[in-house]
Amino acid sequence: MQITEHVHALKIPFKIKGIACAMDRFVYVYLIYGKKIYLIDSGVSTSPALIFDYIRRSERDPADIASIFLTHSHVDHMGGAAFIKKETGCKVIAHEDEKLWIEDIEEQFRSRPIPGFRSLVGKSVEVDVVIKSDQTIVLEENLNLEAIHTPGHTQGSLSYYLKEDKVLCVGDLMPEPKDIIVFQDFNDSVKSLQRLKEKKGVERLLSSWREPEDDDVPQNLLDAGLQYLDQIYETVVKVSGGSSEIEAMELCRRVVEELDLPLIARHIIVARTLTKILKLQKK
Ligand SMILES: [Zn+2]
């Protein structure tokens, strides 16, 4: 689906299998069409076929893919990168804090064994260009992409702003209601959303988990994200009864119930995130 002059959105459906349940999910990959093609994220291991097919249907050549700009290291964003790089010789770009998990998926699995991990990722992939702080990348004449460091969901999460089209891609930074809650740092998530709110001129905001709508107003989406973070915080405080002693999985079970999240969110990774939020109370 074409969003603006240069930006296209491609929805990648996939399934994750938990121990007791499976869940249909999707993730968005964004394509920037210039003389070359630039991807923002590469989706899961099954994405390359869908991406190549989309490119061919729009009468372009997958061999034109020049680079993949990763928002972060999670397997549903980098799972297809190794295959695309092998087929096209494109460059992979990511923040330095994400490099380890992108280049060593076994290390990522040890630290973050999400349900269905193995089916979501192909292989580890080498990062060719490391981003250390905010910078503007000239993709080609009249196509400038700003990489903005927006930690929170992960330490090295990047948002990308295509200046010419006034489009901002935020990856997983925005928490989605009724979805799995994962942030590395709650306060950083708040700060990053607030920072993006101050950015002038943004006309479209694209997230990995949200269907792009023509009438989306970026400021409203960012406000809704901030409000939902507030709601998560308040819920953690409420269901814990103000006690920091509650067991992590019990806290998770109660929050999943209270916020009406999918059952697959009853997971140790979500529990860890919620426990970190609980600890913030003391500060
Ligand atoms: Zn993620």
Short mmCIF file of N, CA and C in Angstrom, two decimals, residues 64-193:
data_model
loop_
_atom_site.label_atom_id
_atom_site.label_comp_id
_atom_site.label_asym_id
_atom_site.label_seq_id
_atom_site.Cartn_x
_atom_site.Cartn_y
_atom_site.Cartn_z
N ASP A 64 17.06 -3.89 -6.48
CA ASP A 64 17.24 -2.46 -6.20
C ASP A 64 17.32 -2.16 -4.70
N ILE A 65 17.05 -3.16 -3.85
CA ILE A 65 17.11 -2.89 -2.41
C ILE A 65 18.56 -2.55 -2.04
N ALA A 66 18.74 -1.32 -1.56
CA ALA A 66 20.11 -0.87 -1.24
C ALA A 66 20.43 -1.02 0.24
N SER A 67 19.41 -0.87 1.08
CA SER A 67 19.69 -0.99 2.52
C SER A 67 18.46 -1.34 3.32
N ILE A 68 18.73 -1.92 4.49
CA ILE A 68 17.67 -2.21 5.48
C ILE A 68 18.00 -1.40 6.72
N PHE A 69 17.12 -0.48 7.07
CA PHE A 69 17.28 0.31 8.30
C PHE A 69 16.47 -0.38 9.38
N LEU A 70 17.15 -0.97 10.35
CA LEU A 70 16.43 -1.69 11.41
C LEU A 70 16.06 -0.74 12.54
N THR A 71 14.80 -0.83 12.99
CA THR A 71 14.39 -0.01 14.14
C THR A 71 14.97 -0.58 15.42
N HIS A 72 15.10 -1.91 15.49
CA HIS A 72 15.72 -2.56 16.65
C HIS A 72 15.97 -4.03 16.34
N SER A 73 16.48 -4.75 17.34
CA SER A 73 17.01 -6.09 17.09
C SER A 73 15.99 -7.23 17.20
N HIS A 74 14.78 -6.97 17.64
CA HIS A 74 13.85 -8.09 17.87
C HIS A 74 13.60 -8.87 16.58
N VAL A 75 13.39 -10.19 16.76
CA VAL A 75 13.37 -11.09 15.59
C VAL A 75 12.24 -10.82 14.61
N ASP A 76 11.15 -10.21 15.08
CA ASP A 76 10.06 -9.92 14.15
C ASP A 76 10.37 -8.70 13.28
N HIS A 77 11.51 -8.07 13.53
CA HIS A 77 11.93 -6.92 12.72
C HIS A 77 13.17 -7.23 11.89
N MET A 78 14.04 -8.10 12.45
CA MET A 78 15.28 -8.42 11.71
C MET A 78 15.28 -9.85 11.15
N GLY A 79 14.19 -10.60 11.39
CA GLY A 79 14.16 -12.03 11.01
C GLY A 79 14.43 -12.30 9.54
N GLY A 80 14.04 -11.38 8.67
CA GLY A 80 14.24 -11.61 7.23
C GLY A 80 15.50 -10.98 6.66
N ALA A 81 16.25 -10.27 7.51
CA ALA A 81 17.35 -9.44 7.01
C ALA A 81 18.48 -10.24 6.35
N ALA A 82 18.85 -11.37 6.96
CA ALA A 82 20.00 -12.14 6.43
C ALA A 82 19.72 -12.60 5.01
N PHE A 83 18.49 -13.09 4.78
CA PHE A 83 18.15 -13.59 3.44
C PHE A 83 18.14 -12.45 2.41
N ILE A 84 17.55 -11.33 2.80
CA ILE A 84 17.47 -10.19 1.86
C ILE A 84 18.88 -9.68 1.52
N LYS A 85 19.71 -9.64 2.55
CA LYS A 85 21.10 -9.19 2.32
C LYS A 85 21.84 -10.15 1.39
N LYS A 86 21.65 -11.44 1.60
CA LYS A 86 22.33 -12.44 0.77
C LYS A 86 21.87 -12.32 -0.69
N GLU A 87 20.57 -12.11 -0.89
CA GLU A 87 20.02 -12.05 -2.25
C GLU A 87 20.37 -10.75 -2.98
N THR A 88 20.46 -9.64 -2.24
CA THR A 88 20.58 -8.34 -2.90
C THR A 88 21.92 -7.64 -2.66
N GLY A 89 22.66 -8.10 -1.66
CA GLY A 89 23.91 -7.43 -1.32
C GLY A 89 23.69 -6.10 -0.62
N CYS A 90 22.50 -5.90 -0.08
CA CYS A 90 22.19 -4.60 0.56
C CYS A 90 22.95 -4.45 1.89
N LYS A 91 22.97 -3.21 2.37
CA LYS A 91 23.61 -2.93 3.66
C LYS A 91 22.57 -2.99 4.78
N VAL A 92 23.01 -3.39 5.96
CA VAL A 92 22.14 -3.41 7.13
C VAL A 92 22.60 -2.33 8.10
N ILE A 93 21.65 -1.52 8.54
CA ILE A 93 21.97 -0.38 9.41
C ILE A 93 21.19 -0.51 10.71
N ALA A 94 21.86 -0.28 11.85
CA ALA A 94 21.17 -0.36 13.15
C ALA A 94 21.95 0.44 14.18
N HIS A 95 21.32 0.67 15.32
CA HIS A 95 21.98 1.37 16.42
C HIS A 95 23.01 0.44 17.07
N GLU A 96 24.06 1.03 17.60
CA GLU A 96 25.13 0.20 18.18
C GLU A 96 24.65 -0.68 19.34
N ASP A 97 23.64 -0.21 20.09
CA ASP A 97 23.16 -1.01 21.22
C ASP A 97 22.34 -2.22 20.79
N GLU A 98 22.00 -2.31 19.53
CA GLU A 98 21.21 -3.45 19.02
C GLU A 98 22.08 -4.47 18.28
N LYS A 99 23.32 -4.06 18.01
CA LYS A 99 24.22 -4.84 17.14
C LYS A 99 24.40 -6.29 17.62
N LEU A 100 24.63 -6.45 18.90
CA LEU A 100 24.92 -7.79 19.43
C LEU A 100 23.79 -8.78 19.13
N TRP A 101 22.56 -8.38 19.42
CA TRP A 101 21.42 -9.30 19.23
C TRP A 101 21.09 -9.54 17.75
N ILE A 102 21.48 -8.60 16.89
CA ILE A 102 21.24 -8.77 15.45
C ILE A 102 22.30 -9.72 14.87
N GLU A 103 23.51 -9.57 15.38
CA GLU A 103 24.62 -10.37 14.83
C GLU A 103 24.75 -11.72 15.52
N ASP A 104 24.02 -11.93 16.60
CA ASP A 104 24.10 -13.21 17.31
C ASP A 104 22.71 -13.55 17.86
N ILE A 105 21.93 -14.25 17.04
CA ILE A 105 20.55 -14.52 17.46
C ILE A 105 20.51 -15.53 18.61
N GLU A 106 21.57 -16.35 18.75
CA GLU A 106 21.59 -17.27 19.89
C GLU A 106 21.68 -16.48 21.20
N GLU A 107 22.47 -15.43 21.18
CA GLU A 107 22.59 -14.56 22.35
C GLU A 107 21.22 -13.91 22.64
N GLN A 108 20.55 -13.47 21.58
CA GLN A 108 19.22 -12.88 21.77
C GLN A 108 18.25 -13.91 22.38
N PHE A 109 18.32 -15.14 21.88
CA PHE A 109 17.42 -16.20 22.37
C PHE A 109 17.67 -16.49 23.85
N ARG A 110 18.95 -16.50 24.23
CA ARG A 110 19.28 -16.77 25.64
C ARG A 110 18.68 -15.69 26.55
N SER A 111 18.74 -14.43 26.08
CA SER A 111 18.27 -13.33 26.92
C SER A 111 16.77 -13.10 26.80
N ARG A 112 16.19 -13.46 25.65
CA ARG A 112 14.80 -13.10 25.39
C ARG A 112 14.10 -14.21 24.60
N PRO A 113 13.84 -15.32 25.29
CA PRO A 113 13.28 -16.49 24.57
C PRO A 113 11.78 -16.34 24.33
N ILE A 114 11.38 -15.49 23.43
CA ILE A 114 9.95 -15.26 23.19
C ILE A 114 9.32 -16.50 22.55
N PRO A 115 8.01 -16.68 22.72
CA PRO A 115 7.35 -17.83 22.09
C PRO A 115 7.58 -17.82 20.58
N GLY A 116 7.89 -18.99 20.03
CA GLY A 116 8.04 -19.11 18.58
C GLY A 116 9.31 -18.50 18.02
N PHE A 117 10.27 -18.20 18.88
CA PHE A 117 11.50 -17.51 18.46
C PHE A 117 12.09 -18.10 17.18
N ARG A 118 12.30 -19.43 17.21
CA ARG A 118 13.01 -20.08 16.07
C ARG A 118 12.29 -19.92 14.75
N SER A 119 10.96 -19.86 14.81
CA SER A 119 10.23 -19.77 13.53
C SER A 119 10.21 -18.34 12.99
N LEU A 120 10.58 -17.38 13.82
CA LEU A 120 10.47 -15.97 13.39
C LEU A 120 11.74 -15.44 12.74
N VAL A 121 12.84 -16.10 13.02
CA VAL A 121 14.11 -15.55 12.55
C VAL A 121 14.82 -16.55 11.63
N GLY A 122 15.46 -16.02 10.60
CA GLY A 122 16.28 -16.86 9.74
C GLY A 122 17.64 -17.04 10.41
N LYS A 123 18.56 -16.15 10.07
CA LYS A 123 19.91 -16.25 10.62
C LYS A 123 20.32 -14.91 11.21
N SER A 124 21.41 -14.95 11.96
CA SER A 124 22.03 -13.70 12.39
C SER A 124 22.49 -12.96 11.14
N VAL A 125 22.66 -11.65 11.25
CA VAL A 125 23.14 -10.88 10.10
C VAL A 125 24.11 -9.81 10.59
N GLU A 126 25.13 -9.55 9.79
CA GLU A 126 26.12 -8.55 10.18
C GLU A 126 25.57 -7.14 9.95
N VAL A 127 25.80 -6.26 10.91
CA VAL A 127 25.40 -4.86 10.75
C VAL A 127 26.54 -4.14 10.03
N ASP A 128 26.24 -3.51 8.90
CA ASP A 128 27.28 -2.85 8.11
C ASP A 128 27.53 -1.42 8.54
N VAL A 129 26.46 -0.75 8.94
CA VAL A 129 26.59 0.65 9.37
C VAL A 129 25.97 0.79 10.75
N VAL A 130 26.77 1.25 11.70
CA VAL A 130 26.31 1.38 13.08
C VAL A 130 25.97 2.84 13.35
N ILE A 131 24.79 3.07 13.88
CA ILE A 131 24.36 4.43 14.23
C ILE A 131 24.59 4.61 15.73
N LYS A 132 25.26 5.69 16.08
CA LYS A 132 25.56 5.91 17.50
C LYS A 132 24.69 6.98 18.13
N SER A 133 24.28 7.95 17.34
CA SER A 133 23.39 9.00 17.85
C SER A 133 22.58 9.55 16.68
N ASP A 134 21.71 10.51 16.95
CA ASP A 134 20.86 11.05 15.87
C ASP A 134 21.72 11.46 14.67
N GLN A 135 21.31 11.10 13.51
CA GLN A 135 22.03 11.56 12.32
C GLN A 135 21.14 11.50 11.08
N THR A 136 21.47 12.35 10.11
CA THR A 136 20.71 12.33 8.86
C THR A 136 21.52 11.59 7.81
N ILE A 137 20.85 10.67 7.15
CA ILE A 137 21.51 9.87 6.13
C ILE A 137 20.96 10.29 4.76
N VAL A 138 21.86 10.66 3.86
CA VAL A 138 21.42 11.00 2.50
C VAL A 138 21.28 9.69 1.74
N LEU A 139 20.04 9.30 1.46
CA LEU A 139 19.83 8.03 0.75
C LEU A 139 20.24 8.21 -0.71
N GLU A 140 19.80 9.32 -1.27
CA GLU A 140 20.16 9.71 -2.64
C GLU A 140 19.71 11.15 -2.78
N GLU A 141 19.89 11.72 -3.95
CA GLU A 141 19.50 13.12 -4.13
C GLU A 141 18.01 13.29 -3.80
N ASN A 142 17.72 14.28 -2.98
CA ASN A 142 16.33 14.58 -2.57
C ASN A 142 15.65 13.47 -1.76
N LEU A 143 16.40 12.64 -1.10
CA LEU A 143 15.82 11.67 -0.16
C LEU A 143 16.73 11.59 1.06
N ASN A 144 16.26 12.23 2.12
CA ASN A 144 17.05 12.29 3.35
C ASN A 144 16.31 11.61 4.49
N LEU A 145 16.99 10.70 5.13
CA LEU A 145 16.38 9.93 6.22
C LEU A 145 17.08 10.28 7.53
N GLU A 146 16.29 10.73 8.48
CA GLU A 146 16.85 11.09 9.78
C GLU A 146 16.68 9.89 10.71
N ALA A 147 17.78 9.42 11.29
CA ALA A 147 17.70 8.36 12.31
C ALA A 147 17.66 9.05 13.67
N ILE A 148 16.63 8.76 14.45
CA ILE A 148 16.46 9.42 15.75
C ILE A 148 16.51 8.35 16.84
N HIS A 149 17.42 8.53 17.80
CA HIS A 149 17.53 7.53 18.87
C HIS A 149 16.36 7.70 19.83
N THR A 150 15.48 6.70 19.89
CA THR A 150 14.30 6.76 20.75
C THR A 150 14.24 5.51 21.63
N PRO A 151 15.10 5.46 22.66
CA PRO A 151 15.13 4.27 23.52
C PRO A 151 13.83 4.13 24.31
N GLY A 152 13.62 2.94 24.84
CA GLY A 152 12.42 2.67 25.64
C GLY A 152 12.03 1.22 25.44
N HIS A 153 11.51 0.92 24.26
CA HIS A 153 11.17 -0.48 23.94
C HIS A 153 12.45 -1.32 24.01
N THR A 154 13.51 -0.82 23.39
CA THR A 154 14.86 -1.36 23.61
C THR A 154 15.81 -0.17 23.75
N GLN A 155 16.98 -0.47 24.25
CA GLN A 155 17.98 0.58 24.49
C GLN A 155 18.37 1.33 23.21
N GLY A 156 18.48 0.57 22.13
CA GLY A 156 18.97 1.17 20.88
C GLY A 156 17.89 1.34 19.83
N SER A 157 16.65 1.49 20.25
CA SER A 157 15.57 1.66 19.26
C SER A 157 15.76 2.96 18.48
N LEU A 158 15.57 2.87 17.18
CA LEU A 158 15.66 4.05 16.32
C LEU A 158 14.30 4.32 15.67
N SER A 159 13.94 5.60 15.57
CA SER A 159 12.82 5.99 14.73
C SER A 159 13.45 6.62 13.49
N TYR A 160 12.74 6.54 12.37
CA TYR A 160 13.28 7.08 11.13
C TYR A 160 12.30 8.09 10.54
N TYR A 161 12.83 9.25 10.18
CA TYR A 161 11.99 10.31 9.62
C TYR A 161 12.43 10.63 8.20
N LEU A 162 11.55 10.37 7.25
CA LEU A 162 11.85 10.71 5.85
C LEU A 162 11.42 12.16 5.62
N LYS A 163 12.43 13.04 5.53
CA LYS A 163 12.15 14.48 5.53
C LYS A 163 11.25 14.90 4.37
N GLU A 164 11.53 14.41 3.19
CA GLU A 164 10.79 14.86 2.00
C GLU A 164 9.30 14.54 2.11
N ASP A 165 8.97 13.38 2.71
CA ASP A 165 7.56 12.96 2.79
C ASP A 165 6.94 13.29 4.14
N LYS A 166 7.76 13.82 5.06
CA LYS A 166 7.29 14.15 6.42
C LYS A 166 6.68 12.93 7.12
N VAL A 167 7.31 11.77 6.92
CA VAL A 167 6.82 10.51 7.49
C VAL A 167 7.79 10.03 8.57
N LEU A 168 7.23 9.69 9.72
CA LEU A 168 8.02 9.21 10.85
C LEU A 168 7.65 7.76 11.15
N CYS A 169 8.65 6.86 11.11
CA CYS A 169 8.42 5.44 11.43
C CYS A 169 9.01 5.18 12.82
N VAL A 170 8.18 4.71 13.73
CA VAL A 170 8.63 4.61 15.13
C VAL A 170 8.87 3.17 15.60
N GLY A 171 8.74 2.20 14.71
CA GLY A 171 8.99 0.81 15.11
C GLY A 171 8.04 0.37 16.22
N ASP A 172 8.59 -0.19 17.29
CA ASP A 172 7.78 -0.69 18.41
C ASP A 172 7.70 0.30 19.57
N LEU A 173 8.09 1.54 19.34
CA LEU A 173 8.11 2.50 20.45
C LEU A 173 6.72 2.74 21.04
N MET A 174 5.70 2.77 20.17
CA MET A 174 4.34 3.04 20.65
C MET A 174 3.72 1.77 21.22
N PRO A 175 3.30 1.77 22.48
CA PRO A 175 2.63 0.59 23.00
C PRO A 175 1.22 0.51 22.42
N GLU A 176 0.81 -0.67 22.03
CA GLU A 176 -0.53 -0.83 21.45
C GLU A 176 -1.46 -1.44 22.48
N PRO A 177 -2.60 -0.81 22.74
CA PRO A 177 -3.58 -1.41 23.65
C PRO A 177 -3.94 -2.83 23.20
N LYS A 178 -4.25 -3.69 24.13
CA LYS A 178 -4.63 -5.11 23.88
C LYS A 178 -3.50 -5.90 23.25
N ASP A 179 -2.29 -5.47 23.48
CA ASP A 179 -1.17 -6.21 22.90
C ASP A 179 -0.16 -6.55 24.00
N ILE A 180 0.87 -7.28 23.62
CA ILE A 180 1.90 -7.68 24.58
C ILE A 180 2.68 -6.43 25.02
N ILE A 181 2.92 -6.31 26.31
CA ILE A 181 3.63 -5.12 26.83
C ILE A 181 5.11 -5.45 26.98
N VAL A 182 5.95 -4.76 26.24
CA VAL A 182 7.39 -4.97 26.41
C VAL A 182 8.15 -3.66 26.28
N PHE A 183 8.77 -3.24 27.34
CA PHE A 183 9.74 -2.15 27.22
C PHE A 183 10.94 -2.54 28.03
N GLN A 184 12.07 -2.07 27.57
CA GLN A 184 13.27 -2.26 28.37
C GLN A 184 13.27 -1.21 29.49
N ASP A 185 12.80 -0.01 29.14
CA ASP A 185 12.80 1.06 30.13
C ASP A 185 11.55 1.92 29.97
N PHE A 186 10.71 1.88 30.99
CA PHE A 186 9.44 2.60 30.95
C PHE A 186 9.66 4.11 30.84
N ASN A 187 10.53 4.65 31.68
CA ASN A 187 10.76 6.11 31.66
C ASN A 187 11.34 6.57 30.33
N ASP A 188 12.24 5.77 29.76
CA ASP A 188 12.79 6.13 28.44
C ASP A 188 11.68 6.14 27.39
N SER A 189 10.73 5.19 27.48
CA SER A 189 9.61 5.17 26.52
C SER A 189 8.84 6.46 26.60
N VAL A 190 8.55 6.91 27.82
CA VAL A 190 7.80 8.17 28.00
C VAL A 190 8.60 9.32 27.39
N LYS A 191 9.89 9.39 27.73
CA LYS A 191 10.73 10.50 27.24
C LYS A 191 10.81 10.50 25.71
N SER A 192 10.95 9.31 25.13
CA SER A 192 11.08 9.25 23.66
C SER A 192 9.79 9.69 22.98
N LEU A 193 8.64 9.26 23.51
CA LEU A 193 7.36 9.68 22.92
C LEU A 193 7.19 11.20 23.06
#
